[in-house]
């Protein structure tokens, strides 16, 4: 393996489960982590573009291009899964908020 394996975040923080994401601060942490990973993936895409444009006769970047392509695909898959988790967390948060609002409304009407 090349230095590309080092570029992958190997020990990412544990993913917050959607049911646990009940506060704005947890949502902010989740989205900040996603933002950081998007930045890292963007850096890898830039490196891939540079490698694809290189025209060296003696240093064939094919293996490095293939490795980087695989890593980027894995990163994108992970990002998609995290975005789905954020969407689910927001859905649960909104549904919980709507339920609390309905309970408050019912309580006020009953009084």
Tab-separated table of N, CA, C and O in Angstrom:
chain	number	residue	atom	x	y	z
A	1	UNK	N	0.839	-1.190	0.000
A	1	UNK	CA	0.000	0.000	0.000
A	1	UNK	C	0.871	1.236	0.000
A	1	UNK	O	1.993	1.226	0.459
A	2	UNK	N	0.327	2.302	-0.476
A	2	UNK	CA	1.084	3.545	-0.568
A	2	UNK	C	0.708	4.468	0.580
A	2	UNK	O	0.017	4.093	1.511
A	3	UNK	N	1.156	5.693	0.466
A	3	UNK	CA	0.849	6.679	1.502
A	3	UNK	C	-0.631	7.032	1.529
A	3	UNK	O	-1.101	7.692	2.439
A	4	UNK	N	-1.382	6.587	0.526
A	4	UNK	CA	-2.807	6.912	0.468
A	4	UNK	C	-3.576	6.294	1.620
A	4	UNK	O	-4.559	6.855	2.088
A	5	UNK	N	-3.164	5.142	2.075
A	5	UNK	CA	-3.858	4.488	3.180
A	5	UNK	C	-3.805	5.352	4.427
A	5	UNK	O	-4.733	5.341	5.230
A	6	UNK	N	-2.731	6.126	4.590
A	6	UNK	CA	-2.624	7.011	5.751
A	6	UNK	C	-3.619	8.155	5.672
A	6	UNK	O	-4.019	8.703	6.677
A	7	UNK	N	-3.989	8.557	4.450
A	7	UNK	CA	-4.866	9.699	4.262
A	7	UNK	C	-6.291	9.431	4.726
A	7	UNK	O	-7.052	10.349	4.968
A	8	UNK	N	-6.663	8.169	4.832
A	8	UNK	CA	-8.026	7.835	5.260
A	8	UNK	C	-8.143	7.995	6.755
A	8	UNK	O	-7.275	7.580	7.499
A	9	UNK	N	-9.235	8.575	7.198
A	9	UNK	CA	-9.425	8.659	8.652
A	9	UNK	C	-9.693	7.271	9.204
A	9	UNK	O	-10.740	6.705	8.974
A	10	UNK	N	-8.720	6.716	9.910
A	10	UNK	CA	-8.826	5.341	10.375
A	10	UNK	C	-9.633	5.188	11.640
A	10	UNK	O	-10.327	4.214	11.825
A	11	UNK	N	-9.553	6.155	12.517
A	11	UNK	CA	-10.267	6.019	13.777
A	11	UNK	C	-11.255	7.165	13.917
A	11	UNK	O	-11.100	8.051	14.726
A	12	UNK	N	-12.284	7.126	13.085
A	12	UNK	CA	-13.320	8.152	13.136
A	12	UNK	C	-14.094	8.004	14.433
A	12	UNK	O	-14.225	6.902	14.972
A	13	UNK	N	-14.620	9.113	14.950
A	13	UNK	CA	-15.408	9.018	16.175
A	13	UNK	C	-16.647	8.171	15.938
A	13	UNK	O	-17.108	8.059	14.810
A	14	UNK	N	-17.169	7.557	16.991
A	14	UNK	CA	-18.348	6.703	16.814
A	14	UNK	C	-19.512	7.507	16.271
A	14	UNK	O	-19.689	8.678	16.598
A	15	UNK	N	-20.284	6.854	15.424
A	15	UNK	CA	-21.428	7.505	14.811
A	15	UNK	C	-22.558	7.618	15.832
A	15	UNK	O	-22.865	6.658	16.530
A	16	UNK	N	-23.159	8.791	15.914
A	16	UNK	CA	-24.293	8.998	16.809
A	16	UNK	C	-25.516	8.385	16.146
A	16	UNK	O	-25.811	8.684	14.992
A	17	UNK	N	-26.189	7.516	16.855
A	17	UNK	CA	-27.379	6.890	16.307
A	17	UNK	C	-28.503	7.915	16.207
A	17	UNK	O	-28.614	8.799	17.051
A	18	UNK	N	-29.350	7.829	15.174
A	18	UNK	CA	-30.410	8.816	14.987
A	18	UNK	C	-31.295	9.012	16.215
A	18	UNK	O	-31.677	10.121	16.531
A	19	UNK	N	-31.604	7.934	16.925
A	19	UNK	CA	-32.461	8.065	18.096
A	19	UNK	C	-31.796	8.893	19.194
A	19	UNK	O	-32.453	9.500	20.020
A	20	UNK	N	-30.454	8.953	19.181
A	20	UNK	CA	-29.733	9.707	20.195
A	20	UNK	C	-29.609	11.183	19.837
A	20	UNK	O	-29.353	12.004	20.696
A	21	UNK	N	-29.750	11.501	18.573
A	21	UNK	CA	-29.561	12.882	18.128
A	21	UNK	C	-30.830	13.676	18.411
A	21	UNK	O	-31.672	13.860	17.567
A	22	UNK	N	-30.950	14.143	19.607
A	22	UNK	CA	-32.166	14.827	20.036
A	22	UNK	C	-31.954	16.320	20.254
A	22	UNK	O	-32.906	17.048	20.430
A	23	UNK	N	-30.722	16.765	20.297
A	23	UNK	CA	-30.471	18.171	20.568
A	23	UNK	C	-29.756	18.818	19.397
A	23	UNK	O	-29.151	18.152	18.558
A	24	UNK	N	-29.813	20.145	19.392
A	24	UNK	CA	-29.142	20.892	18.341
A	24	UNK	C	-27.639	20.702	18.409
A	24	UNK	O	-26.973	20.634	17.380
A	25	UNK	N	-27.085	20.586	19.619
A	25	UNK	CA	-25.634	20.423	19.744
A	25	UNK	C	-25.184	19.079	19.171
A	25	UNK	O	-24.135	18.996	18.541
A	26	UNK	N	-25.975	18.033	19.371
A	26	UNK	CA	-25.635	16.741	18.786
A	26	UNK	C	-25.727	16.807	17.268
A	26	UNK	O	-24.879	16.276	16.557
A	27	UNK	N	-26.753	17.469	16.777
A	27	UNK	CA	-26.903	17.660	15.340
A	27	UNK	C	-25.705	18.430	14.795
A	27	UNK	O	-25.133	18.064	13.762
A	28	UNK	N	-25.282	19.453	15.513
A	28	UNK	CA	-24.140	20.261	15.088
A	28	UNK	C	-22.876	19.428	15.046
A	28	UNK	O	-22.087	19.531	14.105
A	29	UNK	N	-22.682	18.585	16.046
A	29	UNK	CA	-21.501	17.714	16.050
A	29	UNK	C	-21.520	16.755	14.860
A	29	UNK	O	-20.496	16.529	14.215
A	30	UNK	N	-22.683	16.183	14.587
A	30	UNK	CA	-22.800	15.246	13.467
A	30	UNK	C	-22.473	15.951	12.152
A	30	UNK	O	-21.700	15.436	11.338
A	31	UNK	N	-23.043	17.124	11.951
A	31	UNK	CA	-22.820	17.830	10.689
A	31	UNK	C	-21.395	18.367	10.583
A	31	UNK	O	-20.839	18.415	9.486
A	32	UNK	N	-20.798	18.742	11.703
A	32	UNK	CA	-19.404	19.205	11.679
A	32	UNK	C	-18.480	18.069	11.265
A	32	UNK	O	-17.541	18.264	10.476
A	33	UNK	N	-18.731	16.882	11.790
A	33	UNK	CA	-17.918	15.720	11.417
A	33	UNK	C	-18.082	15.427	9.926
A	33	UNK	O	-17.095	15.177	9.217
A	34	UNK	N	-19.308	15.494	9.440
A	34	UNK	CA	-19.559	15.263	8.016
A	34	UNK	C	-18.841	16.318	7.185
A	34	UNK	O	-18.217	16.002	6.163
A	35	UNK	N	-18.897	17.566	7.634
A	35	UNK	CA	-18.213	18.640	6.920
A	35	UNK	C	-16.717	18.400	6.824
A	35	UNK	O	-16.099	18.618	5.780
A	36	UNK	N	-16.132	17.933	7.912
A	36	UNK	CA	-14.702	17.627	7.908
A	36	UNK	C	-14.367	16.498	6.951
A	36	UNK	O	-13.353	16.542	6.246
A	37	UNK	N	-15.223	15.495	6.916
A	37	UNK	CA	-14.984	14.373	6.009
A	37	UNK	C	-15.188	14.784	4.558
A	37	UNK	O	-14.485	14.295	3.666
A	38	UNK	N	-16.134	15.688	4.306
A	38	UNK	CA	-16.317	16.204	2.950
A	38	UNK	C	-15.056	16.955	2.516
A	38	UNK	O	-14.586	16.802	1.387
A	39	UNK	N	-14.492	17.742	3.421
A	39	UNK	CA	-13.257	18.468	3.110
A	39	UNK	C	-12.131	17.488	2.766
A	39	UNK	O	-11.420	17.663	1.784
A	40	UNK	N	-11.984	16.449	3.574
A	40	UNK	CA	-10.944	15.458	3.319
A	40	UNK	C	-11.137	14.757	1.980
A	40	UNK	O	-10.174	14.527	1.236
A	41	UNK	N	-12.374	14.436	1.652
A	41	UNK	CA	-12.665	13.784	0.374
A	41	UNK	C	-12.385	14.734	-0.781
A	41	UNK	O	-11.870	14.323	-1.820
A	42	UNK	N	-12.682	16.012	-0.589
A	42	UNK	CA	-12.385	17.007	-1.618
A	42	UNK	C	-10.888	17.085	-1.880
A	42	UNK	O	-10.453	17.168	-3.034
A	43	UNK	N	-10.092	17.017	-0.816
A	43	UNK	CA	-8.635	17.029	-0.963
A	43	UNK	C	-8.180	15.818	-1.784
A	43	UNK	O	-7.303	15.925	-2.634
A	44	UNK	N	-8.766	14.670	-1.511
A	44	UNK	CA	-8.401	13.458	-2.242
A	44	UNK	C	-8.808	13.565	-3.712
A	44	UNK	O	-8.073	13.114	-4.603
A	45	UNK	N	-9.971	14.178	-3.977
A	45	UNK	CA	-10.405	14.373	-5.365
A	45	UNK	C	-9.451	15.297	-6.115
A	45	UNK	O	-9.148	15.065	-7.293
A	46	UNK	N	-8.961	16.322	-5.440
A	46	UNK	CA	-7.994	17.225	-6.059
A	46	UNK	C	-6.702	16.482	-6.394
A	46	UNK	O	-6.136	16.663	-7.473
A	47	UNK	N	-6.255	15.630	-5.476
A	47	UNK	CA	-5.041	14.844	-5.727
A	47	UNK	C	-5.272	13.887	-6.889
A	47	UNK	O	-4.394	13.705	-7.742
A	48	UNK	N	-6.461	13.290	-6.951
A	48	UNK	CA	-6.793	12.382	-8.046
A	48	UNK	C	-6.759	13.129	-9.383
A	48	UNK	O	-6.231	12.611	-10.370
A	49	UNK	N	-7.281	14.336	-9.414
A	49	UNK	CA	-7.264	15.135	-10.643
A	49	UNK	C	-5.824	15.430	-11.069
A	49	UNK	O	-5.493	15.344	-12.261
A	50	UNK	N	-4.971	15.750	-10.107
A	50	UNK	CA	-3.558	16.004	-10.427
A	50	UNK	C	-2.890	14.750	-10.983
A	50	UNK	O	-2.137	14.821	-11.960
A	51	UNK	N	-3.153	13.619	-10.357
A	51	UNK	CA	-2.561	12.367	-10.836
A	51	UNK	C	-3.048	12.025	-12.243
A	51	UNK	O	-2.281	11.564	-13.083
A	52	UNK	N	-4.330	12.256	-12.491
A	52	UNK	CA	-4.906	11.939	-13.797
A	52	UNK	C	-4.315	12.826	-14.889
A	52	UNK	O	-4.219	12.409	-16.040
A	53	UNK	N	-3.898	14.014	-14.531
A	53	UNK	CA	-3.348	14.942	-15.516
A	53	UNK	C	-1.837	14.795	-15.684
A	53	UNK	O	-1.271	15.345	-16.618
A	54	UNK	N	-1.174	14.066	-14.796
A	54	UNK	CA	0.285	13.939	-14.885
A	54	UNK	C	0.660	13.123	-16.117
A	54	UNK	O	-0.024	12.174	-16.488
A	55	UNK	N	1.757	13.514	-16.752
A	55	UNK	CA	2.169	12.863	-17.992
A	55	UNK	C	3.619	12.388	-17.911
A	55	UNK	O	4.363	12.503	-18.865
A	56	UNK	N	3.999	11.882	-16.792
A	56	UNK	CA	5.362	11.407	-16.600
A	56	UNK	C	5.545	10.056	-17.290
A	56	UNK	O	4.714	9.160	-17.154
A	57	UNK	N	6.641	9.925	-18.005
A	57	UNK	CA	6.941	8.651	-18.671
A	57	UNK	C	7.522	7.622	-17.705
A	57	UNK	O	7.396	6.424	-17.912
A	58	UNK	N	8.163	8.106	-16.664
A	58	UNK	CA	8.881	7.202	-15.773
A	58	UNK	C	8.117	6.860	-14.497
A	58	UNK	O	8.439	5.891	-13.837
A	59	UNK	N	7.165	7.657	-14.150
A	59	UNK	CA	6.418	7.435	-12.906
A	59	UNK	C	4.945	7.263	-13.244
A	59	UNK	O	4.181	8.212	-13.252
A	60	UNK	N	4.544	6.023	-13.515
A	60	UNK	CA	3.161	5.730	-13.893
A	60	UNK	C	2.268	5.747	-12.657
A	60	UNK	O	2.444	4.926	-11.753
A	61	UNK	N	1.302	6.673	-12.594
A	61	UNK	CA	0.462	6.795	-11.396
A	61	UNK	C	-0.765	5.886	-11.389
A	61	UNK	O	-1.648	6.042	-10.558
A	62	UNK	N	-0.824	4.897	-12.284
A	62	UNK	CA	-2.026	4.066	-12.414
A	62	UNK	C	-2.416	3.382	-11.108
A	62	UNK	O	-3.590	3.398	-10.713
A	63	UNK	N	-1.468	2.784	-10.419
A	63	UNK	CA	-1.779	2.083	-9.166
A	63	UNK	C	-2.291	3.073	-8.135
A	63	UNK	O	-3.297	2.816	-7.458
A	64	UNK	N	-1.624	4.212	-8.019
A	64	UNK	CA	-2.039	5.221	-7.054
A	64	UNK	C	-3.422	5.775	-7.404
A	64	UNK	O	-4.259	5.987	-6.528
A	65	UNK	N	-3.690	5.962	-8.690
A	65	UNK	CA	-5.011	6.431	-9.137
A	65	UNK	C	-6.083	5.418	-8.748
A	65	UNK	O	-7.142	5.787	-8.233
A	66	UNK	N	-5.819	4.148	-8.985
A	66	UNK	CA	-6.793	3.105	-8.640
A	66	UNK	C	-7.048	3.041	-7.133
A	66	UNK	O	-8.196	2.904	-6.694
A	67	UNK	N	-5.974	3.124	-6.335
A	67	UNK	CA	-6.135	3.093	-4.877
A	67	UNK	C	-6.940	4.301	-4.398
A	67	UNK	O	-7.848	4.168	-3.585
A	68	UNK	N	-6.583	5.468	-4.921
A	68	UNK	CA	-7.260	6.690	-4.505
A	68	UNK	C	-8.729	6.670	-4.923
A	68	UNK	O	-9.607	7.094	-4.167
A	69	UNK	N	-9.009	6.150	-6.097
A	69	UNK	CA	-10.390	6.025	-6.563
A	69	UNK	C	-11.200	5.136	-5.628
A	69	UNK	O	-12.327	5.467	-5.254
A	70	UNK	N	-10.610	4.021	-5.204
A	70	UNK	CA	-11.296	3.103	-4.288
A	70	UNK	C	-11.561	3.789	-2.932
A	70	UNK	O	-12.649	3.686	-2.370
A	71	UNK	N	-10.560	4.496	-2.435
A	71	UNK	CA	-10.709	5.194	-1.154
A	71	UNK	C	-11.800	6.264	-1.244
A	71	UNK	O	-12.634	6.389	-0.339
A	72	UNK	N	-11.818	7.005	-2.333
A	72	UNK	CA	-12.834	8.051	-2.510
A	72	UNK	C	-14.226	7.431	-2.573
A	72	UNK	O	-15.176	7.958	-1.974
A	73	UNK	N	-14.362	6.312	-3.266
A	73	UNK	CA	-15.669	5.631	-3.324
A	73	UNK	C	-16.127	5.208	-1.931
A	73	UNK	O	-17.292	5.358	-1.576
A	74	UNK	N	-15.194	4.682	-1.124
A	74	UNK	CA	-15.538	4.285	0.245
A	74	UNK	C	-15.934	5.503	1.079
A	74	UNK	O	-16.884	5.440	1.863
A	75	UNK	N	-15.184	6.596	0.911
A	75	UNK	CA	-15.508	7.830	1.636
A	75	UNK	C	-16.901	8.316	1.280
A	75	UNK	O	-17.680	8.712	2.155
A	76	UNK	N	-17.225	8.309	-0.023
A	76	UNK	CA	-18.540	8.775	-0.461
A	76	UNK	C	-19.656	7.882	0.072
A	76	UNK	O	-20.712	8.375	0.474
A	77	UNK	N	-19.404	6.589	0.105
A	77	UNK	CA	-20.392	5.663	0.659
A	77	UNK	C	-20.627	5.957	2.139
A	77	UNK	O	-21.775	5.993	2.614
A	78	UNK	N	-19.540	6.180	2.869
A	78	UNK	CA	-19.644	6.507	4.292
A	78	UNK	C	-20.386	7.838	4.492
A	78	UNK	O	-21.239	7.951	5.383
A	79	UNK	N	-20.056	8.816	3.683
A	79	UNK	CA	-20.728	10.120	3.796
A	79	UNK	C	-22.224	9.991	3.515
A	79	UNK	O	-23.041	10.592	4.218
A	80	UNK	N	-22.583	9.210	2.514
A	80	UNK	CA	-24.000	9.004	2.222
A	80	UNK	C	-24.720	8.364	3.402
A	80	UNK	O	-25.835	8.762	3.754
A	81	UNK	N	-24.093	7.389	4.033
A	81	UNK	CA	-24.705	6.735	5.195
A	81	UNK	C	-24.866	7.734	6.344
A	81	UNK	O	-25.911	7.768	7.005
A	82	UNK	N	-23.852	8.568	6.574
A	82	UNK	CA	-23.938	9.560	7.645
A	82	UNK	C	-25.013	10.606	7.354
A	82	UNK	O	-25.726	11.041	8.267
A	83	UNK	N	-25.135	10.996	6.097
A	83	UNK	CA	-26.179	11.967	5.738
A	83	UNK	C	-27.568	11.370	5.950
A	83	UNK	O	-28.479	12.071	6.417
A	84	UNK	N	-27.724	10.082	5.634
A	84	UNK	CA	-29.017	9.431	5.905
A	84	UNK	C	-29.315	9.425	7.406
A	84	UNK	O	-30.449	9.630	7.825
A	85	UNK	N	-28.280	9.202	8.220
A	85	UNK	CA	-28.460	9.213	9.674
A	85	UNK	C	-28.875	10.599	10.162
A	85	UNK	O	-29.733	10.715	11.043
A	86	UNK	N	-28.278	11.640	9.609
A	86	UNK	CA	-28.644	13.008	9.994
A	86	UNK	C	-30.089	13.286	9.588
A	86	UNK	O	-30.859	13.872	10.360
A	87	UNK	N	-30.466	12.845	8.396
A	87	UNK	CA	-31.854	13.036	7.959
A	87	UNK	C	-32.826	12.320	8.888
A	87	UNK	O	-33.865	12.872	9.265
A	88	UNK	N	-32.483	11.105	9.279
A	88	UNK	CA	-33.344	10.347	10.198
A	88	UNK	C	-33.400	11.026	11.564
A	88	UNK	O	-34.460	11.123	12.183
A	89	UNK	N	-32.253	11.514	12.026
A	89	UNK	CA	-32.220	12.212	13.311
A	89	UNK	C	-33.105	13.450	13.267
A	89	UNK	O	-33.833	13.742	14.221
A	90	UNK	N	-33.049	14.184	12.172
A	90	UNK	CA	-33.881	15.385	12.040
A	90	UNK	C	-35.363	15.008	12.001
A	90	UNK	O	-36.195	15.688	12.584
A	91	UNK	N	-35.681	13.928	11.307
A	91	UNK	CA	-37.077	13.483	11.256
A	91	UNK	C	-37.573	13.133	12.653
A	91	UNK	O	-38.657	13.555	13.067
A	92	UNK	N	-36.759	12.407	13.413
A	92	UNK	CA	-37.141	12.036	14.772
A	92	UNK	C	-37.247	13.271	15.667
A	92	UNK	O	-38.157	13.382	16.482
A	93	UNK	N	-36.312	14.188	15.493
A	93	UNK	CA	-36.331	15.417	16.288
A	93	UNK	C	-37.590	16.232	15.989
A	93	UNK	O	-38.263	16.699	16.899
A	94	UNK	N	-37.905	16.362	14.732
A	94	UNK	CA	-39.112	17.120	14.343
A	94	UNK	C	-40.382	16.437	14.830
A	94	UNK	O	-41.293	17.084	15.304
A	95	UNK	N	-40.432	15.114	14.676
A	95	UNK	CA	-41.619	14.395	15.138
A	95	UNK	C	-41.772	14.510	16.648
A	95	UNK	O	-42.883	14.648	17.152
A	96	UNK	N	-40.684	14.464	17.359
A	96	UNK	CA	-40.725	14.639	18.808
A	96	UNK	C	-41.195	16.035	19.167
A	96	UNK	O	-41.969	16.231	20.097
A	97	UNK	N	-40.731	17.036	18.424
A	97	UNK	CA	-41.147	18.419	18.656
A	97	UNK	C	-42.621	18.607	18.375
A	97	UNK	O	-43.334	19.278	19.123
A	98	UNK	N	-43.103	17.977	17.311
A	98	UNK	CA	-44.524	18.080	16.975
A	98	UNK	C	-45.369	17.411	18.053
A	98	UNK	O	-46.426	17.915	18.432
A	99	UNK	N	-44.885	16.284	18.577
A	99	UNK	CA	-45.619	15.572	19.624
A	99	UNK	C	-45.688	16.422	20.896
A	99	UNK	O	-46.734	16.536	21.517
A	100	UNK	N	-44.533	17.049	21.257
A	100	UNK	CA	-44.532	17.909	22.444
A	100	UNK	C	-45.484	19.085	22.257
A	100	UNK	O	-46.195	19.467	23.180
A	101	UNK	N	-45.494	19.651	21.069
A	101	UNK	CA	-46.379	20.782	20.804
A	101	UNK	C	-47.844	20.351	20.913
A	101	UNK	O	-48.665	21.059	21.496
A	102	UNK	N	-48.157	19.174	20.396
A	102	UNK	CA	-49.518	18.664	20.466
A	102	UNK	C	-49.919	18.393	21.917
A	102	UNK	O	-51.026	18.731	22.342
A	103	UNK	N	-49.010	17.829	22.707
A	103	UNK	CA	-49.307	17.559	24.110
A	103	UNK	C	-49.541	18.862	24.870
A	103	UNK	O	-50.465	18.957	25.689
A	104	UNK	N	-48.735	19.864	24.605
A	104	UNK	CA	-48.902	21.171	25.258
A	104	UNK	C	-50.256	21.782	24.864
A	104	UNK	O	-50.981	22.312	25.712
A	105	UNK	N	-50.568	21.695	23.595
A	105	UNK	CA	-51.841	22.248	23.104
A	105	UNK	C	-53.023	21.536	23.769
A	105	UNK	O	-53.958	22.179	24.244
A	106	UNK	N	-52.943	20.201	23.828
A	106	UNK	CA	-54.021	19.434	24.453
A	106	UNK	C	-54.138	19.789	25.931
A	106	UNK	O	-55.251	19.935	26.447
A	107	UNK	N	-53.034	19.954	26.582
A	107	UNK	CA	-53.020	20.287	28.000
A	107	UNK	C	-53.672	21.660	28.212
A	107	UNK	O	-54.485	21.852	29.121
A	108	UNK	N	-53.379	22.642	27.371
A	108	UNK	CA	-53.954	23.965	27.503
A	108	UNK	C	-55.455	23.961	27.239
A	108	UNK	O	-56.208	24.687	27.908
A	109	UNK	N	-55.890	23.163	26.301
A	109	UNK	CA	-57.308	23.082	25.994
A	109	UNK	C	-58.070	22.425	27.124
A	109	UNK	O	-59.179	22.815	27.457
A	110	UNK	N	-57.450	21.406	27.747
A	110	UNK	CA	-58.105	20.676	28.823
A	110	UNK	C	-58.230	21.530	30.072
A	110	UNK	O	-59.112	21.298	30.901
A	111	UNK	N	-57.396	22.554	30.218
A	111	UNK	CA	-57.441	23.369	31.436
A	111	UNK	C	-58.539	24.334	31.403
A	111	UNK	O	-59.266	24.860	30.923
